[in-house]
Amino acid sequence: MKDIEVLVTGKMMPLVMEQLENRFTLHKLNEIGDRDAFLAEFGPRIRAVATGGHAKTDAALMSKLPKLEIVANFGVGYDTVDAAWAGQHGIVVTNTPDVLTEEVADTCLGLLLMTVRELSASERYLRAGKWEKQGPYPLTHNTLRGKTVGILALGRIGKAIATRCEAFGLTVVYHGRNEQKGVSYKYYPTLVGMAEACDILISVAPGGADTFHIIDAEVLRALGPQGVLINIGRGTVVDEGALINALQNKVIAAAGLDVFEKEPHVPAELMALENAVLLPHVGSASHHTRNLMGQLVVDNITSFLSGKGPLTPVAETPWPRKG
């Protein structure tokens, strides 16, 4: 398959790069100076794209690749890929579901505990020598006992989080575009309604225009002064300015964030807040899980280009093709 040319849009893990280079003729867009000249010469020969992170695979790029057949995205979220445009032009888009579900759910529960029980702050207290000099860390005002968790987007990861929350003795409710059959958790048709009913709002929602800033000032007010926001999905789902204001003015009690609106930038106002626990997008970041994700990127491209079809196509580009 070395005569097949594949484009990588940005830096990817060695496992992905090594296998793609061994199997195909590989081009690295991030290492190319004159991209327009490169795309004019090599664009018509590219049949597959491997992408991930913050690199955009939009209509502007794909339109310069007239023989493009598949875009393999590293990650479950694929808001940086214009999947709708791809589907309209016969291009398959794949992502990497399932293999990271448990890891992200584990991270979410860790972030929840850190936020509610102030574990990060108490560790800083110890490291600063305050335990010895000033006595025990102050008792935390919040607890998981008797709380209700509202999950925004009850997909694979959302359900794995819900299972863990139940094991902690928490009541679980959810909100999404539609009520799901066969789900025992209470469904709320509006996000504000769920925020009013729960103590902890966990967002697992994907990015994109449909979810942009849906967690806004109104939702945060509904969550209330004892409320906690956990975001393990996409940073663009939360209006960061409204969240900063809510945390500064005790509109909500605390927030735990693994994702941000303009990653890797994190606003200084957020970093200054003691009631915000901040992680650098590490939800699936273990060698074990990232290797599985990377392998799925390679396997999707290899399977498709060998005529066997994609392994994990996204909703906008179903397989087999309709019609």
mmCIF file of C-alpha atoms in Angstrom, residues 4 25 30 32 36 68 94 167 282:
data_model
loop_
_atom_site.group_PDB
_atom_site.id
_atom_site.type_symbol
_atom_site.label_atom_id
_atom_site.label_comp_id
_atom_site.label_asym_id
_atom_site.label_seq_id
_atom_site.Cartn_x
_atom_site.Cartn_y
_atom_site.Cartn_z
ATOM 1 C CA ILE A 4 -1.215 5.275 -1.375
ATOM 2 C CA THR A 25 3.579 7.290 1.627
ATOM 3 C CA ASN A 30 2.916 20.681 10.002
ATOM 4 C CA ILE A 32 5.698 21.951 5.282
ATOM 5 C CA ASP A 36 -0.429 26.152 -0.782
ATOM 6 C CA LEU A 68 -9.737 12.171 -0.320
ATOM 7 C CA THR A 94 -13.897 8.148 11.858
ATOM 8 C CA ALA A 167 -21.396 3.315 43.182
ATOM 9 C CA VAL A 282 -5.739 14.702 30.673
#
